[in-house]
CSV table of C-alpha atoms in Angstrom, one decimal:
chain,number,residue,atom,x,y,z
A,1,UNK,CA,0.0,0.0,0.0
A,2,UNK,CA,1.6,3.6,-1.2
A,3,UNK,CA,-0.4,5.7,1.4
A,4,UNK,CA,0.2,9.5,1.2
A,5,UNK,CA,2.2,10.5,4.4
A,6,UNK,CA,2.6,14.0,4.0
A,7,UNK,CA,1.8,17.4,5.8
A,8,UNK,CA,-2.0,17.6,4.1
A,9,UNK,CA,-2.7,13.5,5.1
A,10,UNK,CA,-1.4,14.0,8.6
A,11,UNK,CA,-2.8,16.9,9.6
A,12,UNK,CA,-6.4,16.4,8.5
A,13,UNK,CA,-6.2,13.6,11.0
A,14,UNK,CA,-4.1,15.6,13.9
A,15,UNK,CA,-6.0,19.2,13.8
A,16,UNK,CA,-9.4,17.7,14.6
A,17,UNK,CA,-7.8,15.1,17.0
A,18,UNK,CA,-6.2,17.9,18.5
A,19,UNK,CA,-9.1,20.3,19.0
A,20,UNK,CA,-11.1,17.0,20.2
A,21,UNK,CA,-7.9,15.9,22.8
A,22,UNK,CA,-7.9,19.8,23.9
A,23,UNK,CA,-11.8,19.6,25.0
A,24,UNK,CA,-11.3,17.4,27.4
A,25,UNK,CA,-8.6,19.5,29.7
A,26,UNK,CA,-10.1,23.1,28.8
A,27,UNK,CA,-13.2,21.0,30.5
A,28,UNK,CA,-11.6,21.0,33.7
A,29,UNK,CA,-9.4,24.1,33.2
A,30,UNK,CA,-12.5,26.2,32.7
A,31,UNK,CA,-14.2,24.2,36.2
A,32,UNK,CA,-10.5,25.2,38.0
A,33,UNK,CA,-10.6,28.8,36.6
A,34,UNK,CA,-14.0,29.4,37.2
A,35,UNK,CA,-14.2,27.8,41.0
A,36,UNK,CA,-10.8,29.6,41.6
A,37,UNK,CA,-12.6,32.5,41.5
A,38,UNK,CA,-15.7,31.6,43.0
A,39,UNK,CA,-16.4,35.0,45.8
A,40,UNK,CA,-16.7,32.3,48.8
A,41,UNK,CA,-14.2,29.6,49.6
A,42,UNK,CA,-12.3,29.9,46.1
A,43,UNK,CA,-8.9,28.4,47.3
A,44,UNK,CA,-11.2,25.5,49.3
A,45,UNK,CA,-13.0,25.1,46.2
A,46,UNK,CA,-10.4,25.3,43.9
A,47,UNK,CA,-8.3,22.5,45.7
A,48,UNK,CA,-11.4,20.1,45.9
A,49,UNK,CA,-11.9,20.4,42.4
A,50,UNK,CA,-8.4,19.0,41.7
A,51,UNK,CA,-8.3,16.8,44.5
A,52,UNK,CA,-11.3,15.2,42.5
A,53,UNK,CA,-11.0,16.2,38.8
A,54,UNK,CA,-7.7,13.8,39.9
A,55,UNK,CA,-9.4,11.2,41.1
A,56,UNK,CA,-12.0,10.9,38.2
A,57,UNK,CA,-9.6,11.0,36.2
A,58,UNK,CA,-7.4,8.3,37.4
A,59,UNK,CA,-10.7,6.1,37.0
A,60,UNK,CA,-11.5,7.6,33.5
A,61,UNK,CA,-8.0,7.1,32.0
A,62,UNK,CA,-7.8,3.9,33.7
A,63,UNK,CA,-11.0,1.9,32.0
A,64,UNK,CA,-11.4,4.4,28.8
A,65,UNK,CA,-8.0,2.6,27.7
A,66,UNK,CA,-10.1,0.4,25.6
A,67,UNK,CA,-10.9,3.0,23.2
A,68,UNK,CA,-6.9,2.4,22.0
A,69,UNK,CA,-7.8,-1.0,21.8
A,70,UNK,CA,-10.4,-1.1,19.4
A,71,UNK,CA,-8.9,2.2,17.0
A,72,UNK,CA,-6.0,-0.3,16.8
A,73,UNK,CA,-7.8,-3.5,15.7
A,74,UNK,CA,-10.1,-1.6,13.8
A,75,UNK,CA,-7.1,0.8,12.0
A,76,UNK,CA,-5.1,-2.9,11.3
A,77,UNK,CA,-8.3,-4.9,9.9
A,78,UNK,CA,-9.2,-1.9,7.8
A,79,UNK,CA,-5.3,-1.6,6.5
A,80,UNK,CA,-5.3,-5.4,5.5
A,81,UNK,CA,-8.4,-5.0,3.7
A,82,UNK,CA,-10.4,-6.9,6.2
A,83,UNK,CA,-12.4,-5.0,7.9
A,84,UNK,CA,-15.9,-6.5,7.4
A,85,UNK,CA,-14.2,-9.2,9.8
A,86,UNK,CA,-14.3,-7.1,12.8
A,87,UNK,CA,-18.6,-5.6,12.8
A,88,UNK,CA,-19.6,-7.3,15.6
A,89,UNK,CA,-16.9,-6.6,17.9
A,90,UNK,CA,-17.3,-2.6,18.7
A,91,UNK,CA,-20.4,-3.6,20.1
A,92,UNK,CA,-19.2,-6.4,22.4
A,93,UNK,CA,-16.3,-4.0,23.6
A,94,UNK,CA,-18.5,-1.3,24.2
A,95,UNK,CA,-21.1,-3.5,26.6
A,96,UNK,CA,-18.0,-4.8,27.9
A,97,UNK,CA,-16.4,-1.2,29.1
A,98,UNK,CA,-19.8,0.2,30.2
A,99,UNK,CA,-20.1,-2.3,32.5
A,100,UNK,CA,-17.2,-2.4,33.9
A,101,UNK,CA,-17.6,1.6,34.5
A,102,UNK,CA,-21.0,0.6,36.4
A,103,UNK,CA,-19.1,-2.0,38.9
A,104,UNK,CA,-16.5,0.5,39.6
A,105,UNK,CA,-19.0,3.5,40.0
A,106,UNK,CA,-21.1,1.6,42.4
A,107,UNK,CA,-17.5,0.4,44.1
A,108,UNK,CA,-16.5,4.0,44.7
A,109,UNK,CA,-20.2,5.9,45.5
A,110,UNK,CA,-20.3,4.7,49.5
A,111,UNK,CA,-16.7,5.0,50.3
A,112,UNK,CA,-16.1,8.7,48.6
A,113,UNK,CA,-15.3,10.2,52.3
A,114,UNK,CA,-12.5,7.6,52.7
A,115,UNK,CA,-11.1,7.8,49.4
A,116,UNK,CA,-10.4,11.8,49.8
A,117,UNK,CA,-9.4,11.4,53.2
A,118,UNK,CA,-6.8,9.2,52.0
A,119,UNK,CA,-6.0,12.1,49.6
A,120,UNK,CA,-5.4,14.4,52.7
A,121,UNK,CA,-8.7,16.3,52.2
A,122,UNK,CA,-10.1,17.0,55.7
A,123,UNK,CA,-12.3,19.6,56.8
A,124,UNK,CA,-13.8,22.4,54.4
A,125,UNK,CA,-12.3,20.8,51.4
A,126,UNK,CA,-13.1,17.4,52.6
A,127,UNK,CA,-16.7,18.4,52.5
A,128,UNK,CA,-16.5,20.3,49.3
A,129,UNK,CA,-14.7,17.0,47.6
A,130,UNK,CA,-17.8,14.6,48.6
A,131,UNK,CA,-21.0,16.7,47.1
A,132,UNK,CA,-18.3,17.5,44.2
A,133,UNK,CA,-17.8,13.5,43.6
A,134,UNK,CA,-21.1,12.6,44.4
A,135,UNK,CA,-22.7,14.5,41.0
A,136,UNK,CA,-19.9,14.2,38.7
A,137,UNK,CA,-19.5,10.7,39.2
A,138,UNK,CA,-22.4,10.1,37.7
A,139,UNK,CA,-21.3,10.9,33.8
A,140,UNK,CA,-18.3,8.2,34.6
A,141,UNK,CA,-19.8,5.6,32.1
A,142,UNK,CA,-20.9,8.3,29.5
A,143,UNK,CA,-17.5,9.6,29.3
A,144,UNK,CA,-16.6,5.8,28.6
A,145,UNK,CA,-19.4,5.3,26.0
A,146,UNK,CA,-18.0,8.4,24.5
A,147,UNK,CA,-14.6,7.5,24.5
A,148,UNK,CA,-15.2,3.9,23.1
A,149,UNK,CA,-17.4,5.5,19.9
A,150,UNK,CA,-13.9,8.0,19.4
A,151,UNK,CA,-12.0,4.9,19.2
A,152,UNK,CA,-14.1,3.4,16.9
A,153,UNK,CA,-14.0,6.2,14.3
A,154,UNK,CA,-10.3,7.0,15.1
A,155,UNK,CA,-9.7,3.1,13.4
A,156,UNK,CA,-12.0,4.2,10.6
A,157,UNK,CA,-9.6,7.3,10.1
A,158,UNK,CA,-12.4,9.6,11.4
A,159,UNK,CA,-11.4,12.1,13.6
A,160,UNK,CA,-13.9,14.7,12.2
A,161,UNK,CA,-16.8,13.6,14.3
A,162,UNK,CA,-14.8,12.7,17.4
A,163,UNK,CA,-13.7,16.5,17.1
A,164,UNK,CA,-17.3,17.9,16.8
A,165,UNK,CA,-18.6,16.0,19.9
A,166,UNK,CA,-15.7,17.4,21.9
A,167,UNK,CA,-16.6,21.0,20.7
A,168,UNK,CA,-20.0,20.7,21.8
A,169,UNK,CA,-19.2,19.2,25.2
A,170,UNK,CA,-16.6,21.8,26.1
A,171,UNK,CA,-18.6,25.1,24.9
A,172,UNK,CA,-22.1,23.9,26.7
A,173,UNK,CA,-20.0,22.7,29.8
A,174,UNK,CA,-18.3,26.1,29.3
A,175,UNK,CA,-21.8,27.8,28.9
A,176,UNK,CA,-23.1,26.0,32.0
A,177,UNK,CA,-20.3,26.7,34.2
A,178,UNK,CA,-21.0,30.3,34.3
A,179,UNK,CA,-24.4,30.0,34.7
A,180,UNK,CA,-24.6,27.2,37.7
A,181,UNK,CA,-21.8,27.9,39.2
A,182,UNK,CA,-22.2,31.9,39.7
A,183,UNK,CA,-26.3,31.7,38.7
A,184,UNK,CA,-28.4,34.2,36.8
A,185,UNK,CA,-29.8,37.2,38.8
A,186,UNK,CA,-33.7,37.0,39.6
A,187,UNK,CA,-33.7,33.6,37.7
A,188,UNK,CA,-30.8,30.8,39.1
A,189,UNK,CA,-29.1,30.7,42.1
A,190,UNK,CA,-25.5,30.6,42.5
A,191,UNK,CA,-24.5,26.8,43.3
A,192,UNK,CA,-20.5,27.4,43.2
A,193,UNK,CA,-19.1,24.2,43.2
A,194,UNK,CA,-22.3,21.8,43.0
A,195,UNK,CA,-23.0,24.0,40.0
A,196,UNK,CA,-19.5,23.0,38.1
A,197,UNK,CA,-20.4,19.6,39.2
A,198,UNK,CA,-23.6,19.4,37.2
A,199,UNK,CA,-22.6,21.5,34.3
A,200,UNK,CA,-19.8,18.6,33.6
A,201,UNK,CA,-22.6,16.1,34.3
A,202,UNK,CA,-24.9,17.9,31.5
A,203,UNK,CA,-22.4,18.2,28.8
A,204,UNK,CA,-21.4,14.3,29.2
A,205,UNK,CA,-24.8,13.4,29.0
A,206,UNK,CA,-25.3,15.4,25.3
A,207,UNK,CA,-22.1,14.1,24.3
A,208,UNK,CA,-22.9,10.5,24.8
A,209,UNK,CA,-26.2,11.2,22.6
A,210,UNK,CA,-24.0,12.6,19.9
A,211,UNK,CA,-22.0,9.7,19.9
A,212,UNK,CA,-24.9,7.4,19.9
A,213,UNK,CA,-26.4,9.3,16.6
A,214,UNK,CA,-23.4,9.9,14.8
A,215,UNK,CA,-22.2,6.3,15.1
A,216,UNK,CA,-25.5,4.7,14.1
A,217,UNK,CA,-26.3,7.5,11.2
A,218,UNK,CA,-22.7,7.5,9.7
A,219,UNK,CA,-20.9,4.1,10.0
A,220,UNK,CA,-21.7,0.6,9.6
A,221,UNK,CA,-20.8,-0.2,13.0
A,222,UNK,CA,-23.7,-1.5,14.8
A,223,UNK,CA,-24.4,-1.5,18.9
A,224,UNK,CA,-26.6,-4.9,18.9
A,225,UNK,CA,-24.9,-7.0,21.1
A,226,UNK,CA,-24.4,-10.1,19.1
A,227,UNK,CA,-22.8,-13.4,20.0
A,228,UNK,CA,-21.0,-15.9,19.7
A,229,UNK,CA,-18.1,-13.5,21.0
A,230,UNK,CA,-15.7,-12.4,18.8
A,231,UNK,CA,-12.2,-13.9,18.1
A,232,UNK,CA,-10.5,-10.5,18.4
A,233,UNK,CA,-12.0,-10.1,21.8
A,234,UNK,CA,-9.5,-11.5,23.9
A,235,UNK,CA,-7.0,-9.5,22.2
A,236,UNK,CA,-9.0,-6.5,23.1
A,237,UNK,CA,-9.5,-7.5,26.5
A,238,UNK,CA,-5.5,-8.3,26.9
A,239,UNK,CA,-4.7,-6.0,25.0
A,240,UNK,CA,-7.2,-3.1,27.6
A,241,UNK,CA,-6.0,-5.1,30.3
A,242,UNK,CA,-2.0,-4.1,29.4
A,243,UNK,CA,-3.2,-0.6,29.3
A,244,UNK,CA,-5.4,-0.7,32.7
A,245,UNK,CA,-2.4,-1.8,34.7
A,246,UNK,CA,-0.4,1.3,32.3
A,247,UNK,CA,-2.8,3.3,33.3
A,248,UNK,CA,-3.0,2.6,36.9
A,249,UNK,CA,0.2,3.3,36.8
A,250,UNK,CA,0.2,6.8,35.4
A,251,UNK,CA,-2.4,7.9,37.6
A,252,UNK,CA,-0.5,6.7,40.6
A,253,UNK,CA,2.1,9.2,40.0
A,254,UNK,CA,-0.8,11.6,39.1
A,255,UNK,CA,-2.3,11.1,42.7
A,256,UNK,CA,0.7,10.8,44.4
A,257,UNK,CA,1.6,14.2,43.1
A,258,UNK,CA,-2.2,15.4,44.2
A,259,UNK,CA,-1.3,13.9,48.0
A,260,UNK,CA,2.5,15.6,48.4
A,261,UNK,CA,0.9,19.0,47.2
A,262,UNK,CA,-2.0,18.5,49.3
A,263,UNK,CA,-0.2,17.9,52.3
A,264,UNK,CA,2.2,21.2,51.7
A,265,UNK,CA,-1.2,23.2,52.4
A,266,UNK,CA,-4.0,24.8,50.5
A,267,UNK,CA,-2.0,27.1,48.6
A,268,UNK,CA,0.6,24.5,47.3
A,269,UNK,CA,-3.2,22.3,45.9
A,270,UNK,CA,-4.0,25.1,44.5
A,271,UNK,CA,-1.0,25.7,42.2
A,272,UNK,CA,-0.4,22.5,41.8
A,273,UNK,CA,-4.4,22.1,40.2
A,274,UNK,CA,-3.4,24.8,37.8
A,275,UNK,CA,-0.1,23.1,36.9
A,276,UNK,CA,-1.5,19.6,36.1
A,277,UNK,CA,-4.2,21.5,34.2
A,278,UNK,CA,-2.1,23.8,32.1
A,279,UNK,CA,0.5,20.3,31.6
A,280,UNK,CA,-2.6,18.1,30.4
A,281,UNK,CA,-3.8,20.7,28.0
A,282,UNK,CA,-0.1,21.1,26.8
A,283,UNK,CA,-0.5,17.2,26.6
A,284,UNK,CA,-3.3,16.6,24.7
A,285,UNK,CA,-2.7,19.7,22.4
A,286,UNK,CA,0.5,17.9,21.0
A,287,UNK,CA,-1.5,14.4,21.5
A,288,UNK,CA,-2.9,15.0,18.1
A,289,UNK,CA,0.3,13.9,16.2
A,290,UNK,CA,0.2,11.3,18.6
A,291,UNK,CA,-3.7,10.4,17.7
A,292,UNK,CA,-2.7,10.5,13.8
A,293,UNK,CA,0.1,8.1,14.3
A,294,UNK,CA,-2.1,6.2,16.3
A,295,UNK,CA,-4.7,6.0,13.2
A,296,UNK,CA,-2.3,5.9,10.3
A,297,UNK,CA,0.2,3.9,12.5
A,298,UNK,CA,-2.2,0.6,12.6
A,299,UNK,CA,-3.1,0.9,8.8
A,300,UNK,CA,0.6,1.0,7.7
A,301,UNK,CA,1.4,-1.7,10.0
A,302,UNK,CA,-2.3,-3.8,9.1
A,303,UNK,CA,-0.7,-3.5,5.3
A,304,UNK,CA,3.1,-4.5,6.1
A,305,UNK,CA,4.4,-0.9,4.5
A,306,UNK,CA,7.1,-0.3,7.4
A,307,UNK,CA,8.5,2.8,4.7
A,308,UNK,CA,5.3,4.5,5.3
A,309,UNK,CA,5.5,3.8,9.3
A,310,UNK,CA,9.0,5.2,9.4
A,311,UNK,CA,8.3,8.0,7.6
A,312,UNK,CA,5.6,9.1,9.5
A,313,UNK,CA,7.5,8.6,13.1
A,314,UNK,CA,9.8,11.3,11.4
A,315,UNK,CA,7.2,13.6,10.6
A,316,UNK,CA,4.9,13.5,13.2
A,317,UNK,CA,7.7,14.4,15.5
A,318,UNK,CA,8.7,17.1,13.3
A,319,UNK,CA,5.2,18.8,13.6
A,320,UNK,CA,4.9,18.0,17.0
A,321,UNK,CA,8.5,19.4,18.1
A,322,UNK,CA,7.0,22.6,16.3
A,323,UNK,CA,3.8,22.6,18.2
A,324,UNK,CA,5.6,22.0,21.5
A,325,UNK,CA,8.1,25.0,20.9
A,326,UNK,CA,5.1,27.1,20.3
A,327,UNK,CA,3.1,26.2,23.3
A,328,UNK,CA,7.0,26.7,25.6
A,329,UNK,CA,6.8,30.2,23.6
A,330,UNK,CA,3.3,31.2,24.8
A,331,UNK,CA,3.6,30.2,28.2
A,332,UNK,CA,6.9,31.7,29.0
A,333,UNK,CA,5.3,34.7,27.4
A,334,UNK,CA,2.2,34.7,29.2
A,335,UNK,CA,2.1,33.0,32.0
A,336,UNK,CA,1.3,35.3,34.7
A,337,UNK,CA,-2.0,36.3,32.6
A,338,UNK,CA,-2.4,33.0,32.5
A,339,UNK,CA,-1.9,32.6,36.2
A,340,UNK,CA,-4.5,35.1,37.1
A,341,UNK,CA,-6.8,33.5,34.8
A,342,UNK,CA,-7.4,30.5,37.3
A,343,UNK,CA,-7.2,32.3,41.0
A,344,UNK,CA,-7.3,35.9,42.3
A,345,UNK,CA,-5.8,34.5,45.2
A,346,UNK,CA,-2.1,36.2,45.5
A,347,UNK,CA,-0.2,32.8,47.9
A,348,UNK,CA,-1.4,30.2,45.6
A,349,UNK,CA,-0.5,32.5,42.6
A,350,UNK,CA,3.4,33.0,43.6
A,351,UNK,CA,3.3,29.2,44.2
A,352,UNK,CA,2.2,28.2,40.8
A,353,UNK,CA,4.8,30.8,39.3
A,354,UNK,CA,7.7,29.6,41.2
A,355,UNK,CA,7.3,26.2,39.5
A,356,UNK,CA,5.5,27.0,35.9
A,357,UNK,CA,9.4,27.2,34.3
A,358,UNK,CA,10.0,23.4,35.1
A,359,UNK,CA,6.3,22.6,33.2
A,360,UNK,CA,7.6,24.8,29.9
A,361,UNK,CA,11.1,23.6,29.4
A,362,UNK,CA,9.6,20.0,29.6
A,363,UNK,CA,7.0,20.4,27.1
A,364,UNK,CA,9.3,20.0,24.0
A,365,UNK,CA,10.6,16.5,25.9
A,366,UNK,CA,7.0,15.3,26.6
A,367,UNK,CA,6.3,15.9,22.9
A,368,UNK,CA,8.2,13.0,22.7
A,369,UNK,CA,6.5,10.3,24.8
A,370,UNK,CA,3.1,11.4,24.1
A,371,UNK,CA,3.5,11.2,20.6
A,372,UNK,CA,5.0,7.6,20.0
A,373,UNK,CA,2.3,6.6,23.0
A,374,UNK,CA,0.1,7.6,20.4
A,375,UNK,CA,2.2,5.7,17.6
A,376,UNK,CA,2.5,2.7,19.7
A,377,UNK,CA,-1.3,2.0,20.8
A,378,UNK,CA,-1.2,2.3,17.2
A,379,UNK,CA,0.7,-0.6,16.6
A,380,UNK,CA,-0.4,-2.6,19.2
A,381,UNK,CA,2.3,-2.4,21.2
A,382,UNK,CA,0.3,-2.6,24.6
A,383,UNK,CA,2.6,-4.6,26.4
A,384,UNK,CA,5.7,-2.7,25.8
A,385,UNK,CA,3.8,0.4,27.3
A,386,UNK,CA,2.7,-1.0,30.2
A,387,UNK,CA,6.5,-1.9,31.1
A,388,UNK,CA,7.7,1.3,30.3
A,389,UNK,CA,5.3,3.6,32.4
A,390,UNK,CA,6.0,0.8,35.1
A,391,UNK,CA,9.2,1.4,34.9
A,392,UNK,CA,9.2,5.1,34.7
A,393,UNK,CA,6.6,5.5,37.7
A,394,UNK,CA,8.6,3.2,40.1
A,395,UNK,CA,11.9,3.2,39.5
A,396,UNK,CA,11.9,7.1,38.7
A,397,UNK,CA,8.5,9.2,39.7
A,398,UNK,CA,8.8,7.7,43.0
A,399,UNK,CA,12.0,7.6,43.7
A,400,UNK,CA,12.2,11.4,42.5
A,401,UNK,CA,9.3,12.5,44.4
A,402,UNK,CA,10.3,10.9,47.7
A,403,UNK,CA,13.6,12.1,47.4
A,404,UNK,CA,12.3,15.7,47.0
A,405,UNK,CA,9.9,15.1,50.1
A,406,UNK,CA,13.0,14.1,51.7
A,407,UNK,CA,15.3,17.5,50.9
A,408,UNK,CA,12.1,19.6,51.5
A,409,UNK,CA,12.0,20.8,47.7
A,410,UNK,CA,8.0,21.5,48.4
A,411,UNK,CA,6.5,21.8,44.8
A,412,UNK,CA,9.4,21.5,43.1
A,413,UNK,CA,10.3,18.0,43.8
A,414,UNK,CA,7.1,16.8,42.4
A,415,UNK,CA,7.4,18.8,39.2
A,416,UNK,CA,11.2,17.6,38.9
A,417,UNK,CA,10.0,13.9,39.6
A,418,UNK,CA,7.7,14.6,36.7
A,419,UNK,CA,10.1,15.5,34.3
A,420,UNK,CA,12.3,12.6,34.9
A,421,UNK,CA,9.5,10.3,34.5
A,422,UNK,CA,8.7,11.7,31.1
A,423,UNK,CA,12.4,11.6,29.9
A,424,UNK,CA,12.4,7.8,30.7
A,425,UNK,CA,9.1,7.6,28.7
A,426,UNK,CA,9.7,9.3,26.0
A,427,UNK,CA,13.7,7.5,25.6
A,428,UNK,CA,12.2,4.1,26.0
A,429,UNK,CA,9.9,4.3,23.3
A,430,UNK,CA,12.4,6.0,20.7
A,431,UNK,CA,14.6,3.2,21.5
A,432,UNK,CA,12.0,0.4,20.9
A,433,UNK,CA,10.8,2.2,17.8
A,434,UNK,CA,14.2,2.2,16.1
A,435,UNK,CA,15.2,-1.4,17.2
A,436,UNK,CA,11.9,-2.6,15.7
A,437,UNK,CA,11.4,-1.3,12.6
A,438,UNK,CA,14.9,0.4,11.2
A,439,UNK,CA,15.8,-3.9,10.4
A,440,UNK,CA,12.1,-3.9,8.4
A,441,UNK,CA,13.0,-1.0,5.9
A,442,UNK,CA,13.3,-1.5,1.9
A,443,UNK,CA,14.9,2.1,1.5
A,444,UNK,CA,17.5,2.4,4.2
């Protein structure tokens, strides 16, 4: 197969992956900016919503990891020419996920005070974190339905629709922030947190419709749960399972991070909420290189062309080396604007400055990772991912961040165990990549 891999073919896949990636962060950047300002109990509020925007999204990141699963399969049956082989199993995956989100929801609803209080919330935030939890939680498995629909147009080489249900979600969550959370004189009261709560809740619910119409008007793919099961399903399943335990993973340095800068006080959450915001949005902005190898990856590799799969590692690291030079440009540029944007409160902003240089000069190095994550999930290279983010989490996040407890480095210990963990990442897979593939090529 001679498929194009150029600037136009790449980037009509990346730019609406990218604007669809970015939805999900401005999501909760817009909940952190606007509670950080809320008139009463900003800071309280502020750190509640990142002790729990965490939290779901440990739990999110964890089971969603099946929407990888199924853009891969998909992406390498419809690059051999095959794909009429793999109908019935979208539906069978998607059943599978959503129940799996019920089980875990159910698991998590009547122990919600212990789980924060194991995150260090006590007290007002403590309080704030269980009404917070107990509406969002709610859109858990529409968030998953959502994801799993993404996946399956991401395999089709769709990412088009995927990008138009993010838009919607993010503007109406956007749109109901300001109105719930700060109300409409003579007409809604102000509900402050609770009101973030249920704008997210709203704006998952019309995304999962979207997903539902668009999938059933404009594929082939249907949702009737068929049987016998389908051979590619246990593949699937190992295949989620790899990336569960990679997940878990991830989010345990994501939480651990949460409970250090919890436990350094109020102010030091607080920063640390805008931080991990402002780093996922850098994240998933230069994620969409990492979506298009992701899709193109599996259909080069589903039609043996290893050329084409080198040549796009190249360029999709080219473009997303640009991007992540741009995004280090704006934010050394504007970053106490940007500062202000999320909290009028003048401790936690001189905490969040003092550490914002460590999360810009990283950016261009966690291009890297996240865009052969993308490229690898791709290529079905599940496995290998789980052993690297082991790897980096345990034998270099924690070490790092313990040490950094250990010197007193406060806030920058966790951002400095962060960066190490993405440089072993983003090495590891570069390595892996070249070892692989460079003995496969035609035209070395």
């Amino acid at each position: 197969m001679k498929s194009p891999i150029n600037f136009k073919t790449i980037n009509n896949l990346a730019i609406p992956a990218t604007i669809a990636g970015i939805a999900e962060p401005i999501l909760s950047i817009t909940d952190t900016a606007i509670v950080g300002n809320i008139p009463q109990d900003g800071m309280e509020s502020l750190a509640a919503a990142g002790i729990v925007g965490s939290f779901l999204s440990m739990l999110i990141w964890i089971l969603g990891q099946t929407r990888s699963a199924i853009s891969a399969i998909i992406s390498q049956y419809l690059g051999a020419g095959k794909l009429e082989r793999v109908k019935t199993l979208p539906a069978q995956a998607i059943f599978l996920n959503i129940l799996l989100s019920i089980v875990i929801l159910l698991s998590t609803v009547f122990v919600v005070e212990e789980i924060f209080v194991l995150l260090n919330a006590s007290g007002k935030i403590l309080e704030l974190c269980i009404s917070y939890y107990s509406i969002r939680v709610w859109g858990f498995p529409l968030t998953l339905f959502v994801f799993a629909v993404m996946g399956i147009f991401r395999g089709l080489q769709n990412t088009y629709y995927p990008m138009l249900i993010a838009i919607t979600g993010a503007v109406l969550n956007i749109v109901l922030d300001f109105i719930l959370v700060y109300g409409v004189e003579g007409i809604i009261t102000p509900m402050y947190l609770e009101g973030a709560a249920w704008a997210s809740l709203i704006a998952q619910g019309i995304m999962a419709l979207m997903a539902f119409v668009l999938l059933i008007t404009k594929t082939n793919i249907s949702l009737a749960l068929k049987f016998p099961l389908h051979p590619e399903l246990g593949r699937l399943v190992v295949m989620s399972l790899n990336l569960f335990v990679r997940a878990l993973a991830l989010n345990i340095a994501l939480i651990l991070a949460v409970r250090e800068a919890t436990a350094l006080g109020d102010k030091f959450i607080g920063a640390h909420t805008i931080a991990i915001n402002l780093w996922l949005f850098s994240a998933f902005f230069i994620d969409g290189y990492g979506a298009a190898g992701n899709i193109m990856g599996g259909k080069l590799l589903g039609a043996k062309n290893y050329d084409g799969l080198w040549e796009l590692a190249k360029k999709i690291m080219l473009y997303g080396f640009v991007i992540s030079l741009i995004l280090a440009a704006v934010g050394f540029l504007f970053y106490r604007p940007i500062g202000r944007i999320f909290s009028n409160d003048i401790t936690v902003l001189q905490a969040f400055y003092s550490i914002f240089f460590i999360l810009i000069l990283g950016i261009p190095m966690n291009m890297v990772a996240f865009v052969f994550d993308g490229l690898f999930k791709g290529l079905g290279e599940m496995k290998y991912l789980r052993n690297v983010l082991l790897v980096a989490t345990f034998l270099g996040f924690v070490p790092m961040l313990f040490l950094g407890k250990f010197l007193g480095w406060g806030l920058y210990g966790i951002w400095i165990a962060f960066t190490i963990w993405m440089f072993i990442r983003g090495g590891a897979l570069v390595w892996k990549f070249r070892r692989k593939f460079r003995p496969l090529l035609q035209n070395v």
